[in-house]
PDB file of C-alpha atoms in Angstrom:
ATOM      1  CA  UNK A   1      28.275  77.970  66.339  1.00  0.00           C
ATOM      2  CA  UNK A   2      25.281  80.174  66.763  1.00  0.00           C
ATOM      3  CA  UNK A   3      27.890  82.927  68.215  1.00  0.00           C
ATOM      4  CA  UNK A   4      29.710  83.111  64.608  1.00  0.00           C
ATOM      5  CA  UNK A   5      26.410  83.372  62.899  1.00  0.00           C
ATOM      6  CA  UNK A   6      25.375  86.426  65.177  1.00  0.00           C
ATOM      7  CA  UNK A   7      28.798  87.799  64.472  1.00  0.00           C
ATOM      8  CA  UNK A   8      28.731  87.541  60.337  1.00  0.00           C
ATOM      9  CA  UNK A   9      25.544  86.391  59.609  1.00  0.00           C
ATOM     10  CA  UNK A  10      26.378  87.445  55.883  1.00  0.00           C
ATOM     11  CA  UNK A  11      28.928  84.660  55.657  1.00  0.00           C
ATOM     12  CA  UNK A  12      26.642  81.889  56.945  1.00  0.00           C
ATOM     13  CA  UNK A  13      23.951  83.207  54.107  1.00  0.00           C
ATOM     14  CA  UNK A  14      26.583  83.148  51.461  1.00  0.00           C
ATOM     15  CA  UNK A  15      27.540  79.765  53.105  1.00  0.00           C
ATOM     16  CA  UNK A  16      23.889  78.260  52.614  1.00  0.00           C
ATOM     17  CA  UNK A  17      23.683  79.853  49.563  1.00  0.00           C
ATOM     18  CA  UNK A  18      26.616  78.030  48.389  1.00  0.00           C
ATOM     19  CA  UNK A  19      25.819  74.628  49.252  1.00  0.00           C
ATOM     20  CA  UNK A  20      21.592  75.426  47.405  1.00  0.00           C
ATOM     21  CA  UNK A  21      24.158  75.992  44.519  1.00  0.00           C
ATOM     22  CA  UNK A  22      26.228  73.002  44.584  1.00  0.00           C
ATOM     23  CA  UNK A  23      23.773  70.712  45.485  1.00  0.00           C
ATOM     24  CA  UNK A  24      21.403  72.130  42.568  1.00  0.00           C
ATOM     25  CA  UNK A  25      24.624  71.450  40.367  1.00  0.00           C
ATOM     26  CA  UNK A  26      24.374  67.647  41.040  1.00  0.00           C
ATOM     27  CA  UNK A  27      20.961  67.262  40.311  1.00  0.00           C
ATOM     28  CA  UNK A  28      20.696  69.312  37.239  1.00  0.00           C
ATOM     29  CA  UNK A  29      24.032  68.762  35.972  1.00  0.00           C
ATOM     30  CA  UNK A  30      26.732  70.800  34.631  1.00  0.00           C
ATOM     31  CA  UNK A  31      26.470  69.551  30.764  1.00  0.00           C
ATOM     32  CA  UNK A  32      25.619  73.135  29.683  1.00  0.00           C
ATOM     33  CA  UNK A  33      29.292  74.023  29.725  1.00  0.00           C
ATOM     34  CA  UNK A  34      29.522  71.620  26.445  1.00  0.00           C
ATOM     35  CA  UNK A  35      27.611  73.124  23.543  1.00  0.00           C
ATOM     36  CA  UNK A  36      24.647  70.680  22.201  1.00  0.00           C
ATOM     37  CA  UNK A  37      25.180  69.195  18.932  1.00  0.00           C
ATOM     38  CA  UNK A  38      22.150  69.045  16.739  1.00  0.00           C
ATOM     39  CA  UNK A  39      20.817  65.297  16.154  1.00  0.00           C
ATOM     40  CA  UNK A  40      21.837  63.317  13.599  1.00  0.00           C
ATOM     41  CA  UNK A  41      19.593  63.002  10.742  1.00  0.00           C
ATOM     42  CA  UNK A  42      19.397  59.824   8.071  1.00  0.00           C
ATOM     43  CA  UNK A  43      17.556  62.325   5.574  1.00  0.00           C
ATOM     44  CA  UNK A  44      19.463  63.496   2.764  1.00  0.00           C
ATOM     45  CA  UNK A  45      18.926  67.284   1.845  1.00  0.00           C
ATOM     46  CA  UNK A  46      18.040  67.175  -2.033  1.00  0.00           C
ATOM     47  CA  UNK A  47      20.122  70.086  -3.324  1.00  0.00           C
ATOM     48  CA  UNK A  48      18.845  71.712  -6.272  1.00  0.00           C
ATOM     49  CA  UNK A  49      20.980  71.638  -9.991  1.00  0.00           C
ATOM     50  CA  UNK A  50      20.279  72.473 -12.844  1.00  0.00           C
ATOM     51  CA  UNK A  51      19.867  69.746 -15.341  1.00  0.00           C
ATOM     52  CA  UNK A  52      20.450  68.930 -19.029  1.00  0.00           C
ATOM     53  CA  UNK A  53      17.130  67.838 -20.413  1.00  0.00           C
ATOM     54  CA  UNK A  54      18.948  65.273 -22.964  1.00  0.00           C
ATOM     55  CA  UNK A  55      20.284  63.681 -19.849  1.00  0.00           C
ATOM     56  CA  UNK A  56      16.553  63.743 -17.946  1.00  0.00           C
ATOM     57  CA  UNK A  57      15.150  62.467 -21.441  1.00  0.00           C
ATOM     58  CA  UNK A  58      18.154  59.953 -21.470  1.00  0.00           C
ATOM     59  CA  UNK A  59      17.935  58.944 -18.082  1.00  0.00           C
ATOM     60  CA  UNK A  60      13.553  58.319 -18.514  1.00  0.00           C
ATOM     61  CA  UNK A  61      14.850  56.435 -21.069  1.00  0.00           C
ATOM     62  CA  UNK A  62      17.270  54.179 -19.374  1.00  0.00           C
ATOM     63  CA  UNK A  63      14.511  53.573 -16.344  1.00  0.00           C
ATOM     64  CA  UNK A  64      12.051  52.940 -18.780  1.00  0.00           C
ATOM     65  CA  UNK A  65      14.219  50.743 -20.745  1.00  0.00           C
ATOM     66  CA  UNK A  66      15.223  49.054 -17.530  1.00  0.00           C
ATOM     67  CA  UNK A  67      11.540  48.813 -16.411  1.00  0.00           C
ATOM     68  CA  UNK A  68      10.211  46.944 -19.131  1.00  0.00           C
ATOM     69  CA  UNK A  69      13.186  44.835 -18.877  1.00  0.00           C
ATOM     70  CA  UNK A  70      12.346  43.854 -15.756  1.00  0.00           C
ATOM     71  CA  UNK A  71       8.608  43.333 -16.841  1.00  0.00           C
ATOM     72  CA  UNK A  72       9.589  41.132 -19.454  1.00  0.00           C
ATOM     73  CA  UNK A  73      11.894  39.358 -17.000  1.00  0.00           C
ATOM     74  CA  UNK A  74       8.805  38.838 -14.969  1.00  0.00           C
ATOM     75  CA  UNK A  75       7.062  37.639 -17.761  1.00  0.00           C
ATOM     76  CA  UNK A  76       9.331  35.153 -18.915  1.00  0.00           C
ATOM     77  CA  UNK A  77       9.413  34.008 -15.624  1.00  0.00           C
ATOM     78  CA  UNK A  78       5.864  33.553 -15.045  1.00  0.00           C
ATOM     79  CA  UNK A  79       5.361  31.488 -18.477  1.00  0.00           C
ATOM     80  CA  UNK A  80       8.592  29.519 -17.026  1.00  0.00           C
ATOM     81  CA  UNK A  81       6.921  28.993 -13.916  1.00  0.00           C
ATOM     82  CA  UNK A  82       3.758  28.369 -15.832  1.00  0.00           C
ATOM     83  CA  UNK A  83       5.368  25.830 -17.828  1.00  0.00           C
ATOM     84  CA  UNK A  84       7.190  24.471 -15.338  1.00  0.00           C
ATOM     85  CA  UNK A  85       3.709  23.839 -13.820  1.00  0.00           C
ATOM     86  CA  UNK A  86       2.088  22.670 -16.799  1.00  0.00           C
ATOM     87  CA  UNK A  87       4.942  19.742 -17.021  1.00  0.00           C
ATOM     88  CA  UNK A  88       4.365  18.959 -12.955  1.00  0.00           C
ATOM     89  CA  UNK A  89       0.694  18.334 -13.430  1.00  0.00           C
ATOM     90  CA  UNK A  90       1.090  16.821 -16.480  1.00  0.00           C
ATOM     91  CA  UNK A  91       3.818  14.169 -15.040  1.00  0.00           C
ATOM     92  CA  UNK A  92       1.768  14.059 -12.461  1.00  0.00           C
ATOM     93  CA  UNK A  93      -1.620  12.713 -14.452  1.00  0.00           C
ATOM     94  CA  UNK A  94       1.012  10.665 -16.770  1.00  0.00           C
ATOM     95  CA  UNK A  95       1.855   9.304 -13.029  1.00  0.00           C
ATOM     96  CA  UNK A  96      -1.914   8.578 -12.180  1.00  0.00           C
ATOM     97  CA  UNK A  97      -2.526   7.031 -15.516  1.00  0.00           C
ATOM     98  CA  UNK A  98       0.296   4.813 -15.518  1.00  0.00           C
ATOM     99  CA  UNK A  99      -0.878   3.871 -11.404  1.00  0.00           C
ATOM    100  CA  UNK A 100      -4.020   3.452 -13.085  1.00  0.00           C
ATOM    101  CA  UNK A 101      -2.603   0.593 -15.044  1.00  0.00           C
ATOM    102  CA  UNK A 102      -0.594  -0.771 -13.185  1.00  0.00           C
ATOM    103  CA  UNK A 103      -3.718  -1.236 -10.634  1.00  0.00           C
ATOM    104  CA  UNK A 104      -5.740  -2.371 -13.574  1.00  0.00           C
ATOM    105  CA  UNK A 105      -3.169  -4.887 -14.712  1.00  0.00           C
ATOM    106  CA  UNK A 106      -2.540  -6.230 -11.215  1.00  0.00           C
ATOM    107  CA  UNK A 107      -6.560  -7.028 -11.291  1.00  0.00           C
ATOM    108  CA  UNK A 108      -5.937  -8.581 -14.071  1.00  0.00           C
ATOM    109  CA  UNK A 109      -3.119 -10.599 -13.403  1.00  0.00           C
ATOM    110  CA  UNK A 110      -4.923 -11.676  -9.973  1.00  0.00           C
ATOM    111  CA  UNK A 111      -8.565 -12.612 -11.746  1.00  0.00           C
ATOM    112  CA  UNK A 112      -6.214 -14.619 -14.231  1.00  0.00           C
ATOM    113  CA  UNK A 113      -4.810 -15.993 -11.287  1.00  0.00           C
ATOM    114  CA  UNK A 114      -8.148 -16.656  -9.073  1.00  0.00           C
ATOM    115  CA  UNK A 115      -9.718 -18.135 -13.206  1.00  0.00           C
ATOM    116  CA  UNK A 116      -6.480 -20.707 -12.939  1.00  0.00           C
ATOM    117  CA  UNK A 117      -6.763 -21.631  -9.341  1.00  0.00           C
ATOM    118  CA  UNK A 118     -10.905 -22.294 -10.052  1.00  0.00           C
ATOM    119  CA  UNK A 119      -9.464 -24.318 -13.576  1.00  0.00           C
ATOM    120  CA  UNK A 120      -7.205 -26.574 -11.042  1.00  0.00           C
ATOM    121  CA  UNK A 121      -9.540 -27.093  -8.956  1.00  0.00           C
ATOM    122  CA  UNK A 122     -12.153 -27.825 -11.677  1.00  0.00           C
ATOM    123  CA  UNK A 123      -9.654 -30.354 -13.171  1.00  0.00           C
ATOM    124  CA  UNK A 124      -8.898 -31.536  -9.244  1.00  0.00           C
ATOM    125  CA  UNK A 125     -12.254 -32.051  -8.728  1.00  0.00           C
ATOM    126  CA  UNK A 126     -13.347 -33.944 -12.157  1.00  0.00           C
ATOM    127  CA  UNK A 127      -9.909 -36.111 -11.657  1.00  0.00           C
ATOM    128  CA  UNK A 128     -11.009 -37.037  -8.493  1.00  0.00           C
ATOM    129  CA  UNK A 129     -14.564 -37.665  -9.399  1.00  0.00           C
ATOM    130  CA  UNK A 130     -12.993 -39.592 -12.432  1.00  0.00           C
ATOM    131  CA  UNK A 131     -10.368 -41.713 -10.323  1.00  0.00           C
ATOM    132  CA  UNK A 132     -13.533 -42.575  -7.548  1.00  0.00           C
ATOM    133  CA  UNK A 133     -15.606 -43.234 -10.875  1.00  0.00           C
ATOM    134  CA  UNK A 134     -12.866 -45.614 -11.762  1.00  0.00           C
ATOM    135  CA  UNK A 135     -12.017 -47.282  -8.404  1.00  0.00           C
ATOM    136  CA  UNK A 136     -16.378 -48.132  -8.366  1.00  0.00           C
ATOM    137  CA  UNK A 137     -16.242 -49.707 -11.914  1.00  0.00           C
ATOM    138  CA  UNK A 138     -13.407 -51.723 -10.783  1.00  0.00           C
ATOM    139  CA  UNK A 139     -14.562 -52.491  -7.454  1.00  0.00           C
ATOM    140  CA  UNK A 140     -17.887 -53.569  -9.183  1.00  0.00           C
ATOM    141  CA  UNK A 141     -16.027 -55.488 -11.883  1.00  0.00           C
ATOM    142  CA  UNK A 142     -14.562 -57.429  -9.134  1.00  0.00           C
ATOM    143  CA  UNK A 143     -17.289 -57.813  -7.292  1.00  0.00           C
ATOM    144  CA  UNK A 144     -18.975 -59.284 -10.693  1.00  0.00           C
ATOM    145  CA  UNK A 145     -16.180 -61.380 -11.183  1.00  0.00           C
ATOM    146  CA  UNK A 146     -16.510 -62.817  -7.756  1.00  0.00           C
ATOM    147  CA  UNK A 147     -19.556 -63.475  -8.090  1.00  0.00           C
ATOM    148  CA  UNK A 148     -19.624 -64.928 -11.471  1.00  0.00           C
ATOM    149  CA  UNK A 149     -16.862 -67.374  -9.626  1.00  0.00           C
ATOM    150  CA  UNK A 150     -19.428 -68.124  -7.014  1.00  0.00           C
ATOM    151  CA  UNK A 151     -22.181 -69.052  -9.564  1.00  0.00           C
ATOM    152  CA  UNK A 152     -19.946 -70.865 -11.864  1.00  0.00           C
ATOM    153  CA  UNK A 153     -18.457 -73.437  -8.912  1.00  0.00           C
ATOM    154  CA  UNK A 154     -22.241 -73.393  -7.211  1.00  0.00           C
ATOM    155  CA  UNK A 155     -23.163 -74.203 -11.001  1.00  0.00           C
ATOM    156  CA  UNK A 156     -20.328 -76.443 -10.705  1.00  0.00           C
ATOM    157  CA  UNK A 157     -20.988 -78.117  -7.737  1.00  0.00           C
ATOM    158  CA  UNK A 158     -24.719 -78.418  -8.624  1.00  0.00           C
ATOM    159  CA  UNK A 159     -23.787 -80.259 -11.642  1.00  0.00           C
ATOM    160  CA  UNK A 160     -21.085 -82.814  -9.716  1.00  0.00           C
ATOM    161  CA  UNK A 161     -24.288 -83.245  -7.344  1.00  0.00           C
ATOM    162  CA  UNK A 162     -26.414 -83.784  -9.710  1.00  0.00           C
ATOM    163  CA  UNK A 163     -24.108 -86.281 -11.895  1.00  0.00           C
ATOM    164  CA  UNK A 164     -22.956 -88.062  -8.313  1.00  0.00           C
ATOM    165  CA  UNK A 165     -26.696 -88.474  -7.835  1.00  0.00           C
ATOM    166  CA  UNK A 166     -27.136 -90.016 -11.367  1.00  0.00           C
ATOM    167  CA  UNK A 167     -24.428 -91.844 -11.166  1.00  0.00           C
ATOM    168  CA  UNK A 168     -25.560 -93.219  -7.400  1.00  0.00           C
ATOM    169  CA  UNK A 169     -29.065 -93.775  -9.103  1.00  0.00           C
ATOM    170  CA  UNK A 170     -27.750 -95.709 -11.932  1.00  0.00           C
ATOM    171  CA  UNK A 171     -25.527 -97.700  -9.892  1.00  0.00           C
ATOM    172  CA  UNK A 172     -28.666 -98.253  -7.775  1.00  0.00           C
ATOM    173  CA  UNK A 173     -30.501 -99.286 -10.665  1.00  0.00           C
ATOM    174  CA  UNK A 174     -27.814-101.759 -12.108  1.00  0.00           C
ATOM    175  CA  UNK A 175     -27.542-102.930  -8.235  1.00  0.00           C
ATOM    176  CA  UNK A 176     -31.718-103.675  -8.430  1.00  0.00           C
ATOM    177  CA  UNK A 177     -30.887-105.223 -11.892  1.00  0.00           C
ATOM    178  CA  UNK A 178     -28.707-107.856 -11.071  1.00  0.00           C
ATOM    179  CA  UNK A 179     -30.206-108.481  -7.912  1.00  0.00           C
ATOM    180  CA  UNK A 180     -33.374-109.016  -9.680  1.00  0.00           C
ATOM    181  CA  UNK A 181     -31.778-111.159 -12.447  1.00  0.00           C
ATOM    182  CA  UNK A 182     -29.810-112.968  -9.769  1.00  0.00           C
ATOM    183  CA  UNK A 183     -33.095-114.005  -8.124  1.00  0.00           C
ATOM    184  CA  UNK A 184     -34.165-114.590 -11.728  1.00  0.00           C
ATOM    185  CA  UNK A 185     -31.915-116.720 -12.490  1.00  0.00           C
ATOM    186  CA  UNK A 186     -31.986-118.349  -8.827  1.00  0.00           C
ATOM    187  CA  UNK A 187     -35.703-118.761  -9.323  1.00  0.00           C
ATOM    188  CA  UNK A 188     -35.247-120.321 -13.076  1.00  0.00           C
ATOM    189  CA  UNK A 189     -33.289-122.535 -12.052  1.00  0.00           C
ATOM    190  CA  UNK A 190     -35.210-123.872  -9.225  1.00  0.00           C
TER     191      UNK A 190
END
């Protein structure tokens, strides 16, 4: 191989010259064969015409006609919203009011209802103190009764004593009487 070199060293040069080129190719490329197109721009280019002043004057009129549409647009909007606001907050304090009463009516109704539990009991109470009130006056009536039965047959007794004992004593007496006129008599006519 070295024996060709000696022999045309030209050719091997041209040869290595040839392969710096190609392989310079692939690394850099070969895209300058296509021309480069400029880049692509979003930005309009504002060509200048002349203009009718009429239609500038008409056209400032239009946007301005259109802006403080829009402005009162807004406007009416905001008092809408506004008003839409205004009725929220006031349905929402009609809301709290009528809570409000409802709570303050439920206190009621439940203070009503503790007043008529105390009231029964009350009543309970007095009805029971009047019924134990009742069953003691009854329980003493009998108990007077009873013992009014107890004095009237001791009185009873007492008296069928005491008449048995007068009666005994009197039959003693007439006993004594006619014993005595007996020996009276016995004696008289002795």
């Amino acid at each position: 191989m070295f024996a060709i070199i000696k022999r045309n060293p030209m050719a091997a040069v041209i040869a290595v010259l040839m392969h710096v080129a190609i392989l310079l190719f692939m690394i850099v490329g070969v895209d300058w064969l296509v021309p480069p197109k400029p880049p692509r721009s979003d930005v309009q280019v504002v060509q200048a015409r002349v203009v009718d002043p009429e239609r500038v004057a008409a056209e400032m009129a239009r946007l301005k006609r259109a802006e403080e549409q829009r402005k009162q647009t807004l406007r009416q909007e905001e008092e809408r919203l506004q008003a839409l606001k205004r009725k929220q907050a006031e349905a929402q304090q009609r809301l709290q009011r009528l809570e409000q009463e409802r709570k303050a009516e439920e206190q009621k109704r439940r203070q009503r209802e503790a007043a008529r539990e105390a009231e029964e009991k009350r009543l309970k109470a007095a009805e029971e103190q009047r019924r134990k009130a009742e069953q003691q006056r009854v329980a003493e009536e009998k108990r007077r009764k009873v013992a009014a039965a107890k004095r009237k047959k001791a009185e009873e007794q007492r008296a069928a004593e005491q008449k048995r004992r007068k009666a005994e004593a009197a039959k003693k007496r007439a006993a004594a009487e006619k014993k005595k006129k007996a020996a009276a008599e016995r004696k008289r006519k002795a």
